[in-house]
Coordinates of C-alpha atoms in Angstrom, one line a residue:
M1 CA -45.0 -69.8 176.8
K2 CA -47.6 -66.2 177.3
T3 CA -46.3 -64.1 179.8
S4 CA -48.4 -62.8 182.9
A5 CA -49.2 -59.6 183.9
R6 CA -47.3 -59.5 187.3
E7 CA -44.3 -61.9 185.1
L8 CA -44.3 -58.9 182.4
L9 CA -43.8 -55.9 185.5
G10 CA -41.7 -58.2 187.6
E11 CA -38.5 -57.9 184.3
L12 CA -39.7 -54.2 183.1
L13 CA -40.1 -52.5 187.3
D14 CA -37.2 -52.3 189.8
P15 CA -37.6 -55.9 191.7
G16 CA -40.5 -54.8 194.7
S17 CA -41.4 -50.3 193.0
F18 CA -44.9 -51.5 191.7
E19 CA -47.8 -49.9 193.8
S20 CA -50.9 -51.3 192.2
W21 CA -53.9 -48.8 191.4
D22 CA -56.8 -51.3 190.7
R23 CA -60.1 -50.9 192.5
P24 CA -62.7 -53.5 192.9
P25 CA -64.5 -53.3 189.0
V26 CA -66.8 -51.6 188.1
A27 CA -70.3 -53.6 188.2
V28 CA -71.8 -54.1 184.8
A29 CA -74.8 -55.9 184.4
T30 CA -73.6 -59.9 183.9
S31 CA -75.9 -63.3 183.6
A32 CA -76.1 -66.2 185.5
A33 CA -73.9 -67.7 182.7
Y34 CA -70.9 -64.4 182.5
R35 CA -70.8 -64.0 185.9
A36 CA -70.4 -68.0 186.0
E37 CA -67.1 -67.1 183.3
L38 CA -65.9 -64.3 185.6
D39 CA -65.5 -65.7 188.5
A40 CA -63.9 -68.9 187.1
A41 CA -61.5 -66.8 184.6
E42 CA -60.0 -65.1 188.3
L43 CA -59.9 -68.2 190.1
V44 CA -57.3 -69.1 186.6
S45 CA -55.7 -66.4 186.3
G46 CA -55.5 -64.9 190.2
T47 CA -57.1 -61.3 188.9
D48 CA -59.7 -59.3 189.2
E49 CA -59.8 -58.5 186.0
S50 CA -57.4 -58.9 182.9
V51 CA -55.9 -56.0 183.1
L52 CA -53.9 -54.6 186.5
T53 CA -52.6 -50.8 186.4
G54 CA -49.9 -48.5 188.4
V55 CA -46.9 -46.9 188.8
G56 CA -43.4 -48.2 189.6
L57 CA -40.0 -47.3 188.6
L58 CA -37.8 -48.6 185.3
R59 CA -34.1 -48.3 186.7
G60 CA -35.8 -45.2 189.6
R61 CA -37.8 -43.1 186.6
R62 CA -41.3 -43.6 188.1
V63 CA -43.8 -44.7 185.6
A64 CA -46.7 -46.0 185.1
V65 CA -48.2 -49.3 183.5
I66 CA -50.6 -50.9 182.5
A67 CA -50.5 -54.9 181.6
C68 CA -53.5 -57.4 180.5
E69 CA -54.1 -60.9 181.4
F70 CA -54.4 -63.0 178.9
S71 CA -55.1 -65.5 181.4
F72 CA -58.5 -63.9 182.5
L73 CA -61.2 -64.3 179.6
A74 CA -58.3 -64.1 176.8
G75 CA -57.6 -60.6 177.6
S76 CA -60.5 -59.5 176.4
V77 CA -61.9 -55.8 177.3
G78 CA -65.2 -54.5 178.3
V79 CA -67.2 -52.2 180.3
A80 CA -64.9 -53.5 183.5
A81 CA -61.3 -53.2 182.3
A82 CA -62.1 -50.2 179.8
E83 CA -62.4 -48.4 183.1
R84 CA -59.6 -49.3 184.5
I85 CA -57.4 -48.7 182.2
V86 CA -58.9 -45.5 181.8
C87 CA -58.7 -44.4 185.3
A88 CA -54.6 -45.9 184.7
V89 CA -54.4 -43.5 182.3
E90 CA -56.3 -40.4 183.0
R91 CA -54.1 -40.6 186.5
A92 CA -50.7 -40.9 184.8
T93 CA -51.8 -38.2 183.6
E94 CA -52.7 -35.4 186.0
L95 CA -49.2 -37.1 187.7
G96 CA -47.0 -35.9 184.6
L97 CA -45.7 -40.0 184.1
P98 CA -44.6 -41.4 181.3
L99 CA -47.1 -44.6 180.7
L100 CA -46.0 -47.8 179.0
A101 CA -49.1 -49.9 177.9
S102 CA -48.1 -54.1 177.5
P103 CA -52.0 -55.2 176.2
T104 CA -52.2 -58.5 175.0
S105 CA -55.2 -60.0 174.3
G106 CA -57.9 -61.6 172.0
G107 CA -60.2 -58.0 171.8
T108 CA -63.0 -56.8 173.0
R109 CA -65.8 -59.5 175.5
M110 CA -68.0 -60.5 173.3
Q111 CA -70.3 -61.2 176.1
E112 CA -70.8 -57.7 176.9
G113 CA -71.6 -57.4 173.1
T114 CA -71.6 -53.9 172.3
V115 CA -71.2 -51.8 174.7
A116 CA -67.1 -53.2 175.2
F117 CA -66.9 -52.8 172.0
T118 CA -67.2 -48.7 171.8
Q119 CA -65.2 -48.5 175.1
M120 CA -61.9 -48.2 173.0
V121 CA -63.7 -45.4 171.8
K122 CA -62.3 -44.0 175.6
I123 CA -59.1 -45.2 175.4
A124 CA -58.0 -44.0 172.8
G125 CA -59.4 -41.4 174.0
A126 CA -57.9 -40.5 177.0
I127 CA -54.2 -41.6 175.4
A128 CA -55.2 -39.0 173.2
V129 CA -55.6 -36.8 176.0
H130 CA -51.9 -37.7 177.8
R131 CA -50.2 -37.9 174.9
S132 CA -51.1 -34.5 173.3
A133 CA -49.6 -32.6 177.0
G134 CA -45.8 -33.7 176.4
F135 CA -46.2 -37.6 177.9
P136 CA -44.3 -40.1 176.3
Y137 CA -46.3 -43.4 175.7
L138 CA -44.5 -46.4 175.2
V139 CA -46.9 -50.1 174.1
Y140 CA -45.1 -53.3 174.3
L141 CA -47.8 -55.7 172.9
R142 CA -46.9 -59.6 174.5
N143 CA -48.5 -62.2 172.6
P144 CA -51.7 -62.5 170.7
T145 CA -52.5 -58.8 170.5
M146 CA -55.8 -58.8 168.7
G147 CA -59.1 -57.2 167.0
G148 CA -60.0 -53.7 169.1
V149 CA -57.7 -53.3 171.6
F150 CA -54.6 -53.8 168.7
A151 CA -56.8 -51.2 166.7
S152 CA -57.0 -48.6 170.0
W153 CA -54.9 -48.3 173.0
G154 CA -52.5 -51.2 171.0
S155 CA -51.3 -48.9 168.1
L156 CA -51.3 -45.4 169.7
G157 CA -47.9 -45.3 170.7
H158 CA -45.6 -43.1 170.2
M159 CA -43.5 -46.1 170.1
T160 CA -43.9 -49.7 169.5
F161 CA -42.2 -52.8 169.9
A162 CA -43.2 -56.6 170.5
E163 CA -42.0 -59.4 171.8
P164 CA -40.1 -61.9 169.3
G165 CA -43.3 -65.0 167.6
A166 CA -45.8 -62.6 169.0
L167 CA -49.3 -63.2 167.2
I168 CA -50.7 -60.0 166.3
G169 CA -53.7 -58.8 164.0
F170 CA -56.9 -57.5 163.8
L171 CA -58.6 -60.5 162.6
G172 CA -58.9 -62.8 164.2
P173 CA -57.8 -65.8 162.7
R174 CA -60.1 -68.1 163.8
V175 CA -63.1 -65.4 163.0
Y176 CA -61.6 -65.5 159.3
R177 CA -61.5 -69.1 158.5
A178 CA -64.8 -68.4 160.0
L179 CA -66.0 -66.5 157.9
Y180 CA -64.6 -67.1 154.7
G181 CA -63.9 -70.6 155.1
R182 CA -59.9 -70.7 154.6
S183 CA -57.0 -70.3 157.0
F184 CA -55.3 -66.9 157.1
P185 CA -51.8 -66.5 155.0
E186 CA -49.3 -67.6 157.0
G187 CA -47.0 -65.2 157.5
V188 CA -48.6 -62.3 158.6
Q189 CA -49.5 -61.3 161.8
T190 CA -46.5 -62.3 162.6
A191 CA -44.3 -59.4 165.0
E192 CA -42.0 -60.1 163.1
N193 CA -43.6 -59.2 159.9
L194 CA -45.3 -56.2 161.0
Y195 CA -41.2 -55.0 161.2
R196 CA -40.7 -55.3 158.5
N197 CA -43.6 -53.3 156.8
G198 CA -43.3 -50.7 159.3
V199 CA -46.1 -51.1 161.2
I200 CA -43.8 -51.3 164.6
D201 CA -40.7 -50.4 165.7
G202 CA -38.9 -53.8 166.5
V203 CA -39.2 -56.6 168.3
V204 CA -37.3 -57.8 171.7
P205 CA -37.8 -59.7 174.5
V206 CA -38.9 -58.1 177.9
S207 CA -35.1 -57.5 178.9
V208 CA -34.4 -55.3 176.1
F209 CA -37.6 -53.1 176.0
R210 CA -36.6 -52.3 179.0
R211 CA -34.1 -51.1 178.3
I212 CA -34.9 -49.5 175.6
A213 CA -38.0 -47.4 178.1
H214 CA -34.9 -46.1 179.7
R215 CA -33.0 -44.6 177.4
T216 CA -36.3 -43.4 175.7
L217 CA -37.2 -42.1 178.3
N218 CA -33.4 -40.4 179.7
V219 CA -34.3 -38.6 176.2
L220 CA -37.4 -37.2 176.0
C221 CA -38.0 -36.7 180.1
D222 CA -34.7 -35.5 181.6
D223 CA -34.3 -31.4 181.0
P224 CA -31.3 -31.7 177.5
Q225 CA -28.0 -31.4 179.9
P226 CA -25.0 -28.3 179.4
L227 CA -22.6 -28.3 177.2
P228 CA -19.3 -28.8 178.5
E229 CA -18.0 -25.4 180.4
S230 CA -14.1 -26.9 178.8
S231 CA -15.6 -26.7 175.2
G232 CA -15.7 -22.6 176.2
D233 CA -18.3 -20.9 173.4
A234 CA -19.7 -23.3 171.4
R235 CA -20.3 -21.4 168.5
D236 CA -16.6 -20.7 167.9
F237 CA -16.9 -19.5 164.4
D238 CA -13.1 -20.0 161.8
N239 CA -13.3 -17.0 159.7
G240 CA -17.0 -17.6 159.4
V241 CA -17.1 -20.7 157.6
G242 CA -18.4 -22.8 160.4
I243 CA -18.7 -24.4 164.4
L244 CA -15.3 -26.2 165.5
Q245 CA -16.0 -28.5 168.5
A246 CA -14.0 -26.0 171.2
G247 CA -11.2 -28.8 173.0
H248 CA -10.9 -30.8 169.2
E249 CA -7.7 -30.6 167.8
L250 CA -8.5 -29.9 164.3
R251 CA -5.7 -31.1 161.8
G252 CA -5.3 -30.9 158.0
P253 CA -5.7 -27.4 156.2
A254 CA -9.1 -26.9 157.0
L255 CA -12.1 -25.8 154.4
Q256 CA -11.6 -21.4 154.3
V257 CA -14.8 -19.3 153.0
G258 CA -11.5 -17.3 150.5
N259 CA -9.9 -21.0 148.9
D260 CA -12.2 -20.9 145.5
I261 CA -12.7 -25.0 145.5
P262 CA -15.6 -25.4 142.4
A263 CA -18.7 -26.5 142.8
W264 CA -18.1 -30.1 140.3
Q265 CA -15.3 -30.5 142.8
S266 CA -18.0 -30.6 146.6
V267 CA -20.0 -32.1 144.1
L268 CA -17.9 -35.2 143.5
I269 CA -16.3 -35.3 147.1
S270 CA -20.0 -35.3 148.4
R271 CA -20.9 -38.7 146.8
R272 CA -17.3 -40.4 148.3
G273 CA -18.5 -44.1 149.0
D274 CA -16.2 -43.7 152.8
R275 CA -18.6 -40.1 153.7
P276 CA -19.1 -40.5 157.2
G277 CA -23.2 -40.1 157.6
I278 CA -26.8 -39.9 159.0
R279 CA -24.6 -44.0 160.9
E280 CA -21.1 -41.5 162.0
L281 CA -23.2 -39.5 163.3
L282 CA -26.0 -41.4 165.6
R283 CA -22.8 -42.6 166.9
H284 CA -21.5 -40.3 168.9
A285 CA -25.1 -39.7 170.8
T286 CA -26.4 -41.2 173.6
D287 CA -28.9 -43.2 174.5
R288 CA -29.9 -43.8 170.6
V289 CA -33.1 -45.6 170.1
P290 CA -34.1 -46.6 166.2
L291 CA -37.5 -46.0 165.4
S292 CA -38.6 -48.0 162.0
G293 CA -41.1 -47.1 159.6
T294 CA -44.0 -45.1 159.3
G295 CA -45.9 -46.8 162.1
Q296 CA -48.8 -46.9 158.8
G297 CA -47.9 -50.2 156.9
E298 CA -45.0 -48.8 155.4
A299 CA -40.7 -48.0 155.2
D300 CA -38.1 -46.7 153.3
R301 CA -34.5 -48.2 153.9
T302 CA -32.9 -44.9 152.8
V303 CA -34.0 -43.7 155.8
V304 CA -32.9 -43.4 159.3
H305 CA -34.1 -41.9 162.3
A306 CA -34.1 -42.5 166.2
L307 CA -34.3 -40.4 169.6
S308 CA -31.4 -39.7 171.0
R309 CA -29.2 -37.2 172.9
L310 CA -26.3 -34.8 170.9
R311 CA -23.7 -33.5 173.6
G312 CA -26.5 -34.1 176.3
Q313 CA -29.3 -32.2 174.3
P314 CA -32.6 -34.7 174.1
C315 CA -34.3 -34.8 170.1
V316 CA -36.2 -37.0 166.5
L317 CA -33.6 -37.7 164.3
F318 CA -34.0 -38.1 161.3
G319 CA -32.3 -38.0 158.1
H320 CA -31.0 -39.5 154.6
D321 CA -29.3 -43.2 155.0
R322 CA -26.6 -42.6 152.5
A323 CA -25.4 -45.7 153.2
G324 CA -29.5 -47.3 152.2
Q325 CA -29.1 -45.3 148.9
S326 CA -28.2 -46.8 145.0
P327 CA -29.5 -45.4 141.5
E328 CA -31.3 -48.5 141.8
Q329 CA -32.9 -47.8 145.2
T330 CA -34.0 -43.9 146.0
M331 CA -35.9 -42.7 149.1
G332 CA -40.2 -42.7 147.9
P333 CA -43.1 -41.2 149.5
A334 CA -42.3 -43.5 152.3
A335 CA -39.1 -42.5 153.3
L336 CA -41.6 -38.6 153.4
R337 CA -43.9 -39.7 155.3
E338 CA -41.4 -41.2 157.2
A339 CA -40.2 -37.9 158.2
R340 CA -43.7 -36.9 158.4
R341 CA -43.9 -38.8 161.5
A342 CA -41.0 -37.9 163.3
M343 CA -41.8 -34.2 162.9
H344 CA -45.4 -35.3 164.9
L345 CA -43.4 -37.2 167.0
A346 CA -41.0 -33.9 167.7
A347 CA -43.6 -31.9 167.8
E348 CA -45.3 -33.9 170.1
L349 CA -43.3 -34.7 173.2
R350 CA -41.8 -31.0 172.6
V351 CA -38.0 -32.0 171.9
P352 CA -36.1 -30.6 168.9
L353 CA -35.6 -31.8 165.9
V354 CA -32.8 -32.6 163.6
L355 CA -33.4 -33.3 159.6
V356 CA -30.3 -34.1 158.1
I357 CA -29.9 -33.7 154.2
D358 CA -27.6 -36.8 152.0
T359 CA -29.7 -37.7 149.0
I360 CA -28.9 -38.5 145.3
G361 CA -32.0 -37.9 144.8
A362 CA -36.3 -39.3 145.1
S363 CA -37.0 -41.7 143.2
L364 CA -37.8 -41.7 139.8
S365 CA -41.4 -43.9 139.0
R366 CA -44.7 -45.2 137.9
E367 CA -44.9 -46.3 141.8
A368 CA -43.9 -43.4 143.4
E369 CA -45.5 -41.2 140.4
E370 CA -48.6 -43.3 141.6
R371 CA -48.2 -42.6 146.2
G372 CA -48.6 -39.2 145.7
L373 CA -44.3 -38.5 146.2
A374 CA -44.9 -34.5 144.9
A375 CA -47.6 -34.4 147.5
E376 CA -45.5 -36.0 150.3
I377 CA -42.6 -33.1 148.9
A378 CA -45.5 -30.4 150.2
R379 CA -46.6 -32.5 152.5
C380 CA -42.9 -32.7 154.4
I381 CA -42.0 -28.8 153.0
A382 CA -46.0 -27.0 155.4
D383 CA -45.3 -29.6 158.3
L384 CA -41.9 -27.5 158.4
V385 CA -42.7 -24.8 158.2
T386 CA -45.3 -24.5 160.6
L387 CA -43.8 -26.9 163.3
D388 CA -43.8 -26.6 166.9
T389 CA -40.5 -27.5 168.0
P390 CA -37.1 -26.2 166.9
T391 CA -35.6 -27.5 164.2
V392 CA -32.6 -28.3 162.7
S393 CA -31.7 -29.0 159.0
V394 CA -28.0 -30.3 158.3
L395 CA -26.8 -30.1 154.2
L396 CA -23.9 -33.1 155.4
G397 CA -23.6 -34.5 151.5
Q398 CA -25.6 -34.3 148.5
G399 CA -28.4 -32.3 148.5
S400 CA -30.7 -33.4 145.1
G401 CA -34.0 -32.2 144.6
G402 CA -37.4 -31.7 145.8
G403 CA -36.5 -34.7 148.9
A404 CA -33.1 -32.4 150.4
L405 CA -35.9 -29.5 150.2
A406 CA -38.9 -31.9 151.8
L407 CA -35.9 -31.2 155.2
L408 CA -34.4 -27.4 155.0
P409 CA -37.1 -25.6 155.9
A410 CA -35.9 -25.5 159.8
D411 CA -35.6 -22.2 162.6
R412 CA -31.0 -22.9 161.3
V413 CA -29.2 -24.8 158.5
L414 CA -26.1 -26.7 159.2
C415 CA -24.0 -27.1 155.8
A416 CA -20.7 -28.6 156.0
A417 CA -18.0 -26.9 153.8
N418 CA -18.1 -30.1 150.8
G419 CA -22.3 -30.3 151.0
W420 CA -24.6 -29.1 148.5
L421 CA -27.9 -27.6 147.3
A422 CA -29.6 -28.4 143.9
P423 CA -33.2 -29.0 141.9
L424 CA -31.8 -31.7 140.5
P425 CA -28.0 -33.1 140.3
P426 CA -25.7 -31.7 137.9
E427 CA -26.3 -34.1 135.6
G428 CA -30.4 -33.8 135.0
A429 CA -29.7 -29.7 134.8
S430 CA -26.9 -30.1 132.4
A431 CA -29.3 -32.1 130.8
I432 CA -32.3 -29.8 130.6
V433 CA -30.0 -26.9 129.9
Y434 CA -27.8 -28.3 126.8
R435 CA -29.4 -31.7 126.0
D436 CA -27.0 -33.0 127.2
T437 CA -25.0 -34.1 130.8
L438 CA -21.7 -32.8 130.0
Y439 CA -21.8 -29.8 131.3
A440 CA -22.8 -31.0 134.8
P441 CA -19.8 -29.0 135.9
R442 CA -20.9 -26.2 134.5
M443 CA -24.1 -25.9 135.4
A444 CA -23.5 -26.4 139.1
A445 CA -21.0 -24.0 138.7
T446 CA -23.4 -21.0 137.9
Q447 CA -26.6 -21.8 139.5
G448 CA -25.2 -21.4 143.3
I449 CA -25.7 -24.8 144.8
R450 CA -22.2 -25.2 147.2
A451 CA -22.1 -24.1 151.2
T452 CA -20.8 -20.6 151.3
E453 CA -23.0 -19.9 148.1
L454 CA -26.3 -21.2 149.7
K455 CA -25.0 -19.1 153.1
S456 CA -23.7 -16.0 151.4
N457 CA -28.0 -15.8 150.1
G458 CA -29.6 -16.8 153.2
I459 CA -29.9 -20.4 153.0
V460 CA -27.6 -21.4 155.0
D461 CA -26.5 -20.0 158.1
S462 CA -23.2 -21.4 159.0
I463 CA -20.8 -24.3 157.7
V464 CA -18.8 -26.9 159.6
P465 CA -15.8 -27.0 158.3
E466 CA -14.1 -30.7 156.5
Y467 CA -10.6 -30.7 156.7
P468 CA -10.0 -30.7 153.7
D469 CA -13.3 -33.5 153.0
A470 CA -14.9 -35.4 155.7
A471 CA -13.7 -38.4 154.4
D472 CA -10.8 -38.2 154.9
E473 CA -11.8 -37.5 159.2
P474 CA -14.5 -39.2 159.4
V475 CA -14.5 -39.1 163.2
D476 CA -13.4 -35.2 163.7
F477 CA -15.7 -34.5 161.0
A478 CA -18.4 -36.2 162.7
L479 CA -18.0 -34.8 166.5
R480 CA -17.4 -31.4 164.6
M481 CA -21.1 -31.8 163.5
V482 CA -22.3 -33.5 166.5
A483 CA -21.1 -31.0 168.5
A484 CA -22.0 -28.0 166.1
I485 CA -26.0 -29.7 165.9
A486 CA -25.8 -29.3 169.9
A487 CA -25.0 -26.2 170.2
E488 CA -27.7 -24.9 167.6
L489 CA -29.8 -27.0 169.6
A490 CA -29.2 -25.4 173.1
E491 CA -29.8 -21.8 171.9
L492 CA -33.1 -22.4 170.2
T493 CA -34.3 -23.9 172.9
A494 CA -34.3 -21.4 175.2
E495 CA -35.5 -19.2 173.0
P496 CA -39.9 -18.7 173.3
L497 CA -41.7 -21.1 170.7
D498 CA -43.8 -17.9 169.4
A499 CA -41.0 -16.0 169.4
L500 CA -38.7 -19.3 166.8
R501 CA -41.9 -19.2 164.7
S502 CA -42.2 -15.7 164.2
A503 CA -38.5 -15.5 163.1
R504 CA -38.8 -18.9 160.9
H505 CA -41.9 -17.3 159.3
R506 CA -40.2 -14.5 158.4
R507 CA -36.6 -16.3 157.2
Y508 CA -38.6 -18.2 154.3
R509 CA -40.9 -15.2 153.9
R510 CA -37.7 -13.6 152.4
L511 CA -36.0 -16.3 151.2
G512 CA -34.1 -14.4 147.8
L513 CA -35.4 -11.2 148.8
P514 CA -32.5 -8.6 148.6
E515 CA -32.0 -6.9 152.2

């Protein structure tokens, strides 16, 4: 049973809030047969074209909406439908409104030929202008969404979800059979398969998409909330070691700068299976909205990214997921392409980016080499040092190799007391220097990998303490780290972007040089 455009809008928007923006369709040249098809489609669908546009309220927030009507000539898009879509996008941009679009279509309207086909260009162009202005564009794909519609405005969302069981693809099964004389492979063009392969962010019913859209717009459209006044100065340094969550009682002996904890001990502590990771930080965020994959057909389960608020501060959060890593499953090129998606998303939506480093190292495999692992590390670094949004990196645990370095060069770098950063795991460095892994503790001690040394070398700005080990106080530590990140975000977002970019350039230009 297909969901009509009006049913979709009724479930998505607050009751009675929808106001149509639609005018009579623009006139197009039609044959008598095509005119009869249009008249019949209007009777069947109860609409004058294959799209409805307008404005409404989503939990009290004004949003612009575009919804396809499949019962009007299979939701196909010709000149009149395209003009209606573009006018709605342009009006949303002019009014500064977030835009929610829900395609369901067989694609281009064949009765209008090539001129209809090229309409996808102007639709995509209008959406590009809307996005470049910093306004959210969220997409909900319905069953079916095919052809040029999927290949243009159906695939340009900052976030893209689909209804369960939806047929979604570029080449329609009927066309494939006609061209090649056989059926298209089953299970490929489904919402669930596209989600598994990192093309879309999730598969949910409309009621859940409404909640997701609400949380997303809370993150992206609401102003940052001030840090609690009861906390006093959110940057309360403990002997230069780190940032404490004000108002939160901390127990146990603090790890102080003067404590000469061996680097190798920090490495071993960082490898504890019960050490809190990025998912524990997200549990203390508000308005979390998970993202998935690159949006281009790749997904890596060793990383996590989401839109979220940390103590009222909006951000795109991306990082290594220690729960998804093992010696047999390490981050590959797709993880870094997901990182770059997060970077570009944060810059386009004009919210800060938070990167969490906690990796045993990048994949060492033929596949990783052939799919451009080294090049993706380089692109991540280059994108980060020039990114047009505030950035915070967090060394949460293990920081091994290029996969860690790819997420490092931010405006501010925080480090857990037992976090570390090294060109290779100490065992790997030992194998290079001594041709044996037995000297790993010695290499850890001599390479300057631990938090205090990273701070003294200007790589890390602040150390967030552990009391004495994050694994023994996972909730306290996660709250403390979230508070530290939020304090940095509040400070960075108050700075002009030009000043941030200049300071970032100076910082990394001087790295390693004497003061």
